[in-house]
PDB file of C-alpha atoms and ligand atoms in Angstrom:
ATOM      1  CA  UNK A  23       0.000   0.000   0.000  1.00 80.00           C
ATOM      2  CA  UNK A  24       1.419   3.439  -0.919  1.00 88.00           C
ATOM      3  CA  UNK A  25       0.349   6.597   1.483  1.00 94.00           C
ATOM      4  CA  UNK A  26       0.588   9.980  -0.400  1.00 95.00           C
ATOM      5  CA  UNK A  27      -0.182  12.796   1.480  1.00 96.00           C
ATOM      6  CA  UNK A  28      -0.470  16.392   0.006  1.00 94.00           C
ATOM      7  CA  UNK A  29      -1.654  19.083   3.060  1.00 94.00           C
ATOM      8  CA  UNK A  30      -4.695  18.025   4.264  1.00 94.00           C
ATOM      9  CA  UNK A  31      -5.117  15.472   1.285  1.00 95.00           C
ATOM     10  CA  UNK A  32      -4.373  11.772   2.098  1.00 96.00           C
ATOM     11  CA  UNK A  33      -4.617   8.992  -1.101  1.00 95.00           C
ATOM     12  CA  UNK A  34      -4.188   5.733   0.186  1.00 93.00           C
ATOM     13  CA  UNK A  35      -3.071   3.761  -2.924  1.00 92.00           C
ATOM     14  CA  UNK A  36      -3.635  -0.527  -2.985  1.00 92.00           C
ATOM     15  CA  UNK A  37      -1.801  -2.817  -5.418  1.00 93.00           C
ATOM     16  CA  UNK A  38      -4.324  -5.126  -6.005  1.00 93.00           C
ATOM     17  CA  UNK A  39      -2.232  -6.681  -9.287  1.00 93.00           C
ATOM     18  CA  UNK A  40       1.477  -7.271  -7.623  1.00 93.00           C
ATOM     19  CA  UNK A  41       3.991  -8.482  -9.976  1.00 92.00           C
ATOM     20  CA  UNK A  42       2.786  -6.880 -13.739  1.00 91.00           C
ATOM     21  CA  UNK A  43       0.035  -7.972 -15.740  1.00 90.00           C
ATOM     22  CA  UNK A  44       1.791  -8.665 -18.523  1.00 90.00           C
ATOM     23  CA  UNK A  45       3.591 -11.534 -16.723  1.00 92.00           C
ATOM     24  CA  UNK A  46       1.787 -14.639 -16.842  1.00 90.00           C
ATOM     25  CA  UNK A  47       3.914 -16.189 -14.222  1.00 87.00           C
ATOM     26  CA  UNK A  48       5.349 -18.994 -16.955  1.00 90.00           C
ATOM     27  CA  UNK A  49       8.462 -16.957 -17.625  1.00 89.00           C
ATOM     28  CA  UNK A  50      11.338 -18.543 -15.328  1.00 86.00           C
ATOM     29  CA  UNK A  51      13.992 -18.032 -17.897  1.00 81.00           C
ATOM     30  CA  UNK A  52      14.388 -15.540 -20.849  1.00 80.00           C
ATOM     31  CA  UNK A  53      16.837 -14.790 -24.092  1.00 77.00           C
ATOM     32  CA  UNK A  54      17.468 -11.925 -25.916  1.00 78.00           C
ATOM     33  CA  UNK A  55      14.586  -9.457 -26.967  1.00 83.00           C
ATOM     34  CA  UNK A  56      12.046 -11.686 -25.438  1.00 89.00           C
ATOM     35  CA  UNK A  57       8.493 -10.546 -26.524  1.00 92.00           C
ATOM     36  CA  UNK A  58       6.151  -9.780 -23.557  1.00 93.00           C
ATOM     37  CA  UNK A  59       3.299 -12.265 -23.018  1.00 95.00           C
ATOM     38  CA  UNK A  60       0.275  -9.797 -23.458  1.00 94.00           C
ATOM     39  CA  UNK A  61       1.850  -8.394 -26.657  1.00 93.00           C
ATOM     40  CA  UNK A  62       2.455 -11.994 -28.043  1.00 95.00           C
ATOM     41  CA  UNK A  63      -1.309 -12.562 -27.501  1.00 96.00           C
ATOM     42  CA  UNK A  64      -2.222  -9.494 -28.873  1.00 94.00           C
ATOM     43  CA  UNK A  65       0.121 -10.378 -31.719  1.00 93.00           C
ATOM     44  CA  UNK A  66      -1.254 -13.659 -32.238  1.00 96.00           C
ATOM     45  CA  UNK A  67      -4.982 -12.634 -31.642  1.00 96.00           C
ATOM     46  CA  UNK A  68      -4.399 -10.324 -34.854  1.00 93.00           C
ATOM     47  CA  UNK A  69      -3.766 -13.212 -37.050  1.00 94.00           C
ATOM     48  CA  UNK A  70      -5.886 -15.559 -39.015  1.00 94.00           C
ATOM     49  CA  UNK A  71      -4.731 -18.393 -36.453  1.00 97.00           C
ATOM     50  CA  UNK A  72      -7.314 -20.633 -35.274  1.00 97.00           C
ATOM     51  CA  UNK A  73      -6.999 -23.473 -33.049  1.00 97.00           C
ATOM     52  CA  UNK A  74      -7.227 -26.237 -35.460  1.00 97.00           C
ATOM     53  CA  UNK A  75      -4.811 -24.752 -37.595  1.00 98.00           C
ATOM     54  CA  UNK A  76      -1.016 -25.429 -37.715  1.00 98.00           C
ATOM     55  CA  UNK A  77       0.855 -22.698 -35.534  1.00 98.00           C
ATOM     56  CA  UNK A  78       4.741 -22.392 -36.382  1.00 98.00           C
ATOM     57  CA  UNK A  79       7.574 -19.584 -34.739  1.00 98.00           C
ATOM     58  CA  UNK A  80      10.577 -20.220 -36.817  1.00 97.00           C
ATOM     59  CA  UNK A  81      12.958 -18.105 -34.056  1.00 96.00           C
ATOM     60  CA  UNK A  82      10.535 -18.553 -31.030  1.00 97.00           C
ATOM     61  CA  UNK A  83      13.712 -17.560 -28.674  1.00 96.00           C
ATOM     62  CA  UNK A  84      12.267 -18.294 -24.730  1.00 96.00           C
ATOM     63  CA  UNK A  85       9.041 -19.504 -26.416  1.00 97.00           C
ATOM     64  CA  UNK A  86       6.736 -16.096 -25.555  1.00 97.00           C
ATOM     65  CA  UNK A  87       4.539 -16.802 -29.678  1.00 97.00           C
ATOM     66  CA  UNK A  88       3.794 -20.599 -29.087  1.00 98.00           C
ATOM     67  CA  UNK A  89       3.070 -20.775 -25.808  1.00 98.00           C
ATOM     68  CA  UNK A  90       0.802 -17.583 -25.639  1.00 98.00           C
ATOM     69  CA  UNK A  91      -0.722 -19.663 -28.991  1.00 98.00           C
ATOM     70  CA  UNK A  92      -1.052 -22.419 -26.849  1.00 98.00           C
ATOM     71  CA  UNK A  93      -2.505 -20.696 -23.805  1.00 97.00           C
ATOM     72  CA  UNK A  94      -5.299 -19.502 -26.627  1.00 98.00           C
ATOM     73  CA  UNK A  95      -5.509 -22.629 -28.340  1.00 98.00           C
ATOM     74  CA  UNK A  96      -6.293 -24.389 -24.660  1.00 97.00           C
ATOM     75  CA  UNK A  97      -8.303 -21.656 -23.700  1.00 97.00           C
ATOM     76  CA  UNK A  98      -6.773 -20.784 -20.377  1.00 96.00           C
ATOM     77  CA  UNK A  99      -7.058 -17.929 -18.811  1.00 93.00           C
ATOM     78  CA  UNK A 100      -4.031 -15.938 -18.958  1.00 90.00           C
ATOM     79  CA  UNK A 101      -3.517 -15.482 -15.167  1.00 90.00           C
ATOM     80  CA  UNK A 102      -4.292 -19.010 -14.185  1.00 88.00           C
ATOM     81  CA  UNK A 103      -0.973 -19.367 -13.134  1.00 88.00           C
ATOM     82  CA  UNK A 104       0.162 -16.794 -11.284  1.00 92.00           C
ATOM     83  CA  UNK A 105      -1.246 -15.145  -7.926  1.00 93.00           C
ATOM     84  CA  UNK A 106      -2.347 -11.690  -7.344  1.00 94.00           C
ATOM     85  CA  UNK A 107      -1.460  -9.112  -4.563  1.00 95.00           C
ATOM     86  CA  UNK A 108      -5.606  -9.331  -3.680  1.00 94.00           C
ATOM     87  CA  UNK A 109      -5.737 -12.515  -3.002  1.00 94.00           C
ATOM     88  CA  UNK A 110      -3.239 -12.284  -0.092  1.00 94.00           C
ATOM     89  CA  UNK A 111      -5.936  -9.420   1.444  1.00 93.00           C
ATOM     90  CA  UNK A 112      -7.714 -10.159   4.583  1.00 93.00           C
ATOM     91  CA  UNK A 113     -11.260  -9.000   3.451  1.00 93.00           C
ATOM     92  CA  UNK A 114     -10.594 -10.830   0.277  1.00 93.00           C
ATOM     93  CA  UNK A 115     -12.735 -14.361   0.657  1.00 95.00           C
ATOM     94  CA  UNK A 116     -11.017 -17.206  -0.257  1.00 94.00           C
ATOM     95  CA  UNK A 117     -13.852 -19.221  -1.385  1.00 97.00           C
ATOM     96  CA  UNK A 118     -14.400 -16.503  -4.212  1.00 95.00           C
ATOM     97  CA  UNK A 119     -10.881 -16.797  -5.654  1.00 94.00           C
ATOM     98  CA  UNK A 120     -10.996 -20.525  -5.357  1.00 95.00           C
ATOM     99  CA  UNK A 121     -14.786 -20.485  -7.251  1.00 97.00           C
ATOM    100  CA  UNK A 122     -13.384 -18.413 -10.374  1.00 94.00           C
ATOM    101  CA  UNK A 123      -9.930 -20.268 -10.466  1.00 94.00           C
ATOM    102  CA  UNK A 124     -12.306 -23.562 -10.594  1.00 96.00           C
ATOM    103  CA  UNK A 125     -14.688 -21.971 -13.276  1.00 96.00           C
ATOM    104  CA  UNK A 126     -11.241 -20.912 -15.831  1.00 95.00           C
ATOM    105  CA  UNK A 127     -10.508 -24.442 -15.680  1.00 95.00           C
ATOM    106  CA  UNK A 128     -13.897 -25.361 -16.653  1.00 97.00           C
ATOM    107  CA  UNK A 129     -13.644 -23.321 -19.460  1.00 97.00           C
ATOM    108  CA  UNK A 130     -10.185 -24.736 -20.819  1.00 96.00           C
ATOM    109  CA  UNK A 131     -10.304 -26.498 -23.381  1.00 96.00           C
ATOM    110  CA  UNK A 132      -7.826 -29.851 -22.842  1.00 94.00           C
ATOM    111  CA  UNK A 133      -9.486 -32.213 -25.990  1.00 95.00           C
ATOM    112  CA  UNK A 134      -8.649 -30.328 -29.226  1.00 95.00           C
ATOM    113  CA  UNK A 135      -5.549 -31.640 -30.707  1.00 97.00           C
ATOM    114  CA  UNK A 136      -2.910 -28.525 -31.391  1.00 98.00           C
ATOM    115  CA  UNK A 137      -0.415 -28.364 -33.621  1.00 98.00           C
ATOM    116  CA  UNK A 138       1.821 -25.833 -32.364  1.00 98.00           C
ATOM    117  CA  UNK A 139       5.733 -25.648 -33.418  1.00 98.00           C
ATOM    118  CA  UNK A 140       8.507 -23.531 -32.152  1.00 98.00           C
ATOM    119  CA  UNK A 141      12.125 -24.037 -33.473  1.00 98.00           C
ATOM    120  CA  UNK A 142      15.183 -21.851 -32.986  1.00 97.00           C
ATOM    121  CA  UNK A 143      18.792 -22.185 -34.706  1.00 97.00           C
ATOM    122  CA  UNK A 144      20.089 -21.954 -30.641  1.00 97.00           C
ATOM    123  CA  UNK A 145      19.365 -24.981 -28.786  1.00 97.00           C
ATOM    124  CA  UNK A 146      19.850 -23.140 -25.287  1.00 96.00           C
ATOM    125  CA  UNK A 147      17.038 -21.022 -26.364  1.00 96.00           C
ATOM    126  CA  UNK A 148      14.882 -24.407 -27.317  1.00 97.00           C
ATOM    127  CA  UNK A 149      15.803 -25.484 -23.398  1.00 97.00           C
ATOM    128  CA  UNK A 150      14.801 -22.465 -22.228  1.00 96.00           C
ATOM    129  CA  UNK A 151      11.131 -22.183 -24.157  1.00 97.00           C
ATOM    130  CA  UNK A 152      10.662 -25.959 -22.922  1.00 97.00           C
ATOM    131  CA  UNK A 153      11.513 -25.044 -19.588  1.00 96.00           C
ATOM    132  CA  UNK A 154       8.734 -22.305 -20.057  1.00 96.00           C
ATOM    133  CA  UNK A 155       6.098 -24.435 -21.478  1.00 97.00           C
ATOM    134  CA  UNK A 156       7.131 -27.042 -18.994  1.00 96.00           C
ATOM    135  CA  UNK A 157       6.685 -23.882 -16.283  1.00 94.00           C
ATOM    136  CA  UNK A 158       2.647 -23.277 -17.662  1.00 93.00           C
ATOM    137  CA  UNK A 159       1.401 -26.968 -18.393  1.00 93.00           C
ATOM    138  CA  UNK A 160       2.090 -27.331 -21.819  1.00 95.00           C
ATOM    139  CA  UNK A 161       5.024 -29.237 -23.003  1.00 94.00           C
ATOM    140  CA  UNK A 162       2.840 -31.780 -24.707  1.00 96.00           C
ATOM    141  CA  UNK A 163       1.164 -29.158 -26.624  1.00 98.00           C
ATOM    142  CA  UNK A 164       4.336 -27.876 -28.299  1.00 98.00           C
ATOM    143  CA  UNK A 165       6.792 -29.264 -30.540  1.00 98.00           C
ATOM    144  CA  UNK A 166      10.232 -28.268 -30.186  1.00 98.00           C
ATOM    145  CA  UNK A 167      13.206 -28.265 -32.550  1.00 98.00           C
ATOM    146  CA  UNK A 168      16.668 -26.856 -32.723  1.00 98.00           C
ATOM    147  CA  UNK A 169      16.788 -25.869 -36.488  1.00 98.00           C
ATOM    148  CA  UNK A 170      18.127 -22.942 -38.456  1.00 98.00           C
ATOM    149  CA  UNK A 171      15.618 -20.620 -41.058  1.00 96.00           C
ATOM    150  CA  UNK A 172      18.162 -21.933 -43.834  1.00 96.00           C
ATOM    151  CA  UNK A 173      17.119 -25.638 -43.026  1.00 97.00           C
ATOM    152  CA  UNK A 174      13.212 -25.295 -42.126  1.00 97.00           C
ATOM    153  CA  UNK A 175      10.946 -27.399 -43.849  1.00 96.00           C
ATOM    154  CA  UNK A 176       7.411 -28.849 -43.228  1.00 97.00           C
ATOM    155  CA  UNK A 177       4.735 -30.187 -45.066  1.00 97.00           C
ATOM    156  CA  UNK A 178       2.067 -29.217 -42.977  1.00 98.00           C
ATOM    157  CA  UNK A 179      -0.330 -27.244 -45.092  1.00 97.00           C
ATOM    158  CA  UNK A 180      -2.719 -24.275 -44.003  1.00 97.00           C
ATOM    159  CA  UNK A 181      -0.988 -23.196 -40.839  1.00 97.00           C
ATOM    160  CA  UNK A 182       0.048 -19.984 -39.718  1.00 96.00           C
ATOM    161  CA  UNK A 183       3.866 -18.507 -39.344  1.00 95.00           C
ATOM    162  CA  UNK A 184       4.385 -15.746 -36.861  1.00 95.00           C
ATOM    163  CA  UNK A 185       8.043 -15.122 -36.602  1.00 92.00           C
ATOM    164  CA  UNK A 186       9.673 -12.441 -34.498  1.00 91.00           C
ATOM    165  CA  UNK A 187      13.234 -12.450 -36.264  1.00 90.00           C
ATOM    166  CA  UNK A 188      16.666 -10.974 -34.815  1.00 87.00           C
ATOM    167  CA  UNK A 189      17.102  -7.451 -37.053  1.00 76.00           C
ATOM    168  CA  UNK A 190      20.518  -5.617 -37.317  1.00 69.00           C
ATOM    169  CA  UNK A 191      20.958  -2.163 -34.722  1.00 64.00           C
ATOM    170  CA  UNK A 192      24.177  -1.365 -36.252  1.00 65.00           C
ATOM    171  CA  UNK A 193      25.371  -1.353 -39.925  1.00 60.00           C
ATOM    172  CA  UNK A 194      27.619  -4.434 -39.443  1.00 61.00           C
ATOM    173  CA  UNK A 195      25.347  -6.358 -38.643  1.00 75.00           C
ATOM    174  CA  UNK A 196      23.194  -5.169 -41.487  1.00 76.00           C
ATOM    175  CA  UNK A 197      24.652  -7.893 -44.406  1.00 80.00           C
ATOM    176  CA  UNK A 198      23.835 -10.599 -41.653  1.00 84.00           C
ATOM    177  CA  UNK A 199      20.605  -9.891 -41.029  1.00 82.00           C
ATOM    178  CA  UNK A 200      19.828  -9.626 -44.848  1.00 81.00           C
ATOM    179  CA  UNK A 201      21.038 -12.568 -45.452  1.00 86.00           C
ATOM    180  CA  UNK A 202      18.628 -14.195 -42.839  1.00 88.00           C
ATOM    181  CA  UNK A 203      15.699 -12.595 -44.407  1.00 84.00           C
ATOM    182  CA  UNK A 204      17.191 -13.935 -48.117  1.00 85.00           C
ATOM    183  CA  UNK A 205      17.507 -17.311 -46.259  1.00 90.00           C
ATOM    184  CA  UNK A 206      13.715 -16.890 -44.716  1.00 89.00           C
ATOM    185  CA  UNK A 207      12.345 -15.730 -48.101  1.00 86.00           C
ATOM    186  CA  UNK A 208      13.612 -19.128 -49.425  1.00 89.00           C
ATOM    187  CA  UNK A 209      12.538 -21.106 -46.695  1.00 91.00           C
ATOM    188  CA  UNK A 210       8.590 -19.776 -46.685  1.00 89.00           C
ATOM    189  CA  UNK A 211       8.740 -19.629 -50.846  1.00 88.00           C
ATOM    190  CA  UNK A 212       7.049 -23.290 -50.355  1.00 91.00           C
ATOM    191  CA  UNK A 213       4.391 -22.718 -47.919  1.00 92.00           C
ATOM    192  CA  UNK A 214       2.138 -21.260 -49.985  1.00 91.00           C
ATOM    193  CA  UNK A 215      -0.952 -22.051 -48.328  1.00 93.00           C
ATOM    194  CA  UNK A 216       0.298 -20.591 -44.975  1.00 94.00           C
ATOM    195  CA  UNK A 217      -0.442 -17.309 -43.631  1.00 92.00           C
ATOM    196  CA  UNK A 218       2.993 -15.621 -42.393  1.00 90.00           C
ATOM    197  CA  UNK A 219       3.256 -12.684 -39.747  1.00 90.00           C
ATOM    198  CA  UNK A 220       6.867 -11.154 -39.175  1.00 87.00           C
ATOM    199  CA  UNK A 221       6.909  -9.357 -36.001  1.00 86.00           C
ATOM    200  CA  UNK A 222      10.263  -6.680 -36.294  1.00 78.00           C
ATOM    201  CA  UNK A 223      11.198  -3.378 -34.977  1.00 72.00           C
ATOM    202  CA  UNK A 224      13.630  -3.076 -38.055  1.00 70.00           C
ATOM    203  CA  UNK A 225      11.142   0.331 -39.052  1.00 68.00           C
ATOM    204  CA  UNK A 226      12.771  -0.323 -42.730  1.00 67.00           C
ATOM    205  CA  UNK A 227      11.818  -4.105 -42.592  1.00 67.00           C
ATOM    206  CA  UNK A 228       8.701  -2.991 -45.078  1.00 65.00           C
ATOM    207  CA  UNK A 229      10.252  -0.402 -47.394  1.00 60.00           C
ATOM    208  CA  UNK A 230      13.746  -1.161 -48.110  1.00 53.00           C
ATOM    209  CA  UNK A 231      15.488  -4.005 -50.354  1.00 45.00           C
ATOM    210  CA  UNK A 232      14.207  -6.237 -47.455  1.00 52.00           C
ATOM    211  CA  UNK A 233      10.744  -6.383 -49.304  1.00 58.00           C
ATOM    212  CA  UNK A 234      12.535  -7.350 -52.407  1.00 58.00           C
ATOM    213  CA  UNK A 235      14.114 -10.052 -50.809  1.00 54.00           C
ATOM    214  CA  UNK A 236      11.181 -11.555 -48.567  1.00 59.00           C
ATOM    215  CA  UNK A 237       8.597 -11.906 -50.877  1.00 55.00           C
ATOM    216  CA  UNK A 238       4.902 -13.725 -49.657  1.00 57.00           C
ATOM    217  CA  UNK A 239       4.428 -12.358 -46.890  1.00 65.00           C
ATOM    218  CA  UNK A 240       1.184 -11.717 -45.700  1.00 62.00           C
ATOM    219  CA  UNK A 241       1.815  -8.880 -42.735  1.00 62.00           C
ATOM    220  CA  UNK A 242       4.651  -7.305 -41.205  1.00 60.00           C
ATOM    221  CA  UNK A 243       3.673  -6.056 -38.111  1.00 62.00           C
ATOM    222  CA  UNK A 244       6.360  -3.542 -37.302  1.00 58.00           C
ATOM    223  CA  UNK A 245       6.804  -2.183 -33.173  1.00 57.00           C
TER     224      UNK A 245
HETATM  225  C1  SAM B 312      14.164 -11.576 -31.262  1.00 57.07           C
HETATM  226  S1  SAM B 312      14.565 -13.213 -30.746  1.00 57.07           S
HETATM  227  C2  SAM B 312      12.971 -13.970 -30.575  1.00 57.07           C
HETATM  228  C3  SAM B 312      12.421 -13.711 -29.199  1.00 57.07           C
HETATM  229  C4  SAM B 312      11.144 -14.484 -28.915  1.00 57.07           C
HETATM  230  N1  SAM B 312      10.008 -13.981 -29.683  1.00 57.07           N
HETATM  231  C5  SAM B 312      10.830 -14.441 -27.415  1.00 57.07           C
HETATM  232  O1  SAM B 312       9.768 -13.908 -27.027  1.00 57.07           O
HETATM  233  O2  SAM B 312      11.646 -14.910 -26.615  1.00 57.07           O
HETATM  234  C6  SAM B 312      15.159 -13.942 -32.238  1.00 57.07           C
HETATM  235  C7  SAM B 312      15.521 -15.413 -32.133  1.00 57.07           C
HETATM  236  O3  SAM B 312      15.941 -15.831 -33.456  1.00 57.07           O
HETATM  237  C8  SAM B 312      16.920 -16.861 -33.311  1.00 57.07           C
HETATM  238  N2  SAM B 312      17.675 -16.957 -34.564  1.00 57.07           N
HETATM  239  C9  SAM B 312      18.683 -16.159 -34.989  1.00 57.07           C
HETATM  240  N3  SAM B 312      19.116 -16.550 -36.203  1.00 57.07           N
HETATM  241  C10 SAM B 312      18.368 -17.630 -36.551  1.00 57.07           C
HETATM  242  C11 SAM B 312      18.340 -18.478 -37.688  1.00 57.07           C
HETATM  243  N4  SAM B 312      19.172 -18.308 -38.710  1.00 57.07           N
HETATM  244  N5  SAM B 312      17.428 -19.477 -37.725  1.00 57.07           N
HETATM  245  C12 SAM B 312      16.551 -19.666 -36.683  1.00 57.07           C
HETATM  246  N6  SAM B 312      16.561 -18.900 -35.568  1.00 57.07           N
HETATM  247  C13 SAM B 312      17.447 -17.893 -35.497  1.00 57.07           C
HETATM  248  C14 SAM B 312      17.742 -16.413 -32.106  1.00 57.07           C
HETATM  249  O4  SAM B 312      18.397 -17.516 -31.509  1.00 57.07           O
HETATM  250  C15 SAM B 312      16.685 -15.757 -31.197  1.00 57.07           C
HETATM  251  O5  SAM B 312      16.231 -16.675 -30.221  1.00 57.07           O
END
């Protein structure tokens, strides 16, 4: 509780929330750049992806796209596991919290099949989304792979890409990351029937030779 007092004003303030929103409490470990979870759902939510369609994040990093995919595809509610500051409250009655936590998992959905992938080219990052998923519930609802862009293949038809490459800050790094997006263009040129989201802050992702080189593409989404 925060006490602000301005002359004769007091504002008693309560943190009913406790650790952010945004933090689903699945995150024990994290890479580079993770996305956070409510954006990833927001991300996802924008898509064309339904349920019993084929999900894939080609550099899914600590696993934030296919598990927030999963979370959706399951639908669980997206605080089911963590706590909030309320619930720790005197007044608060326990019976309440325990009723609503009861009715989310009456609403989840644990029959429909999903067909959710996440691969990375850095296996420590593949440990680190299991350890996630594994964190949440849903290691059996996620395939896993350790595989570069250069060597993806599937022949799962009709699903949905939502990739959140690296992009290049600084000029040297600029050759590298084009290459990646030749080496991307390449590797989506056969999934025709798939819908594909690329999620970059790289604000010249859209207009610059990188559209040249990554053709088929159905949104970039740039933040
Ligand atoms: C911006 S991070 C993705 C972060 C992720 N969305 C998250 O929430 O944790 C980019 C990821 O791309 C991976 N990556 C880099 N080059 C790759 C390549 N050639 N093929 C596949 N993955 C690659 C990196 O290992 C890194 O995990």
């Amino acid at each position: 509780m925060e006490v602000a007092i301005n002359k004769d004003h007091v504002i008693l303030t309560l943190d009913t929330t406790g650790s952010s929103l945004f933090k689903r409490g699945y995150r024990v470990e994290k890479g580079t750049a993770p996305l956070k979870e409510n954006l990833a759902a927001a991300l996802i939510l924008l898509t064309n992806w339904h349920k019993d369609m084929p999900f894939w994040d080609p550099f899914c990093g600590s696993g934030t796209l296919p598990i927030e995919a999963a979370l959706i595809g399951r639908n669980l509610a997206p605080g089911f596991n963590r706590d909030f500051a309320f619930e720790q409250f005197g007044f608060m009655d326990s019976q309440i919290i325990e009723n609503e936590r009861d009715r989310a998992d009456d609403l989840a959905d644990y029959d429909t099949p999903l067909e959710i992938h996440a691969s990375d080219i850095d296996g420590s990052m593949i440990e680190i989304a299991k350890t996630n998923a594994r964190e949440v519930g849903l290691t059996q609802d996620i395939q896993f792979k350790q595989v570069a862009i250069a060597d993806f293949k599937t022949d799962l038809t009709g699903g949905v890409m939502v990739a959140n490459p690296p992009y290049g800050e600084r000029m040297s790094e600029q050759e590298q990351v084009h290459q990646l997006y030749r080496q991307m263009g390449k590797a989506f040129a056969p999934l025709t029937d798939w819908s594909k989201y690329i999620i970059t802050s790289d604000l010249d992702f859209e207009n610059t030779t990188v559209k040249k080189l990554l053709r088929n593409v159905n949104y970039i989404m740039e933040l």
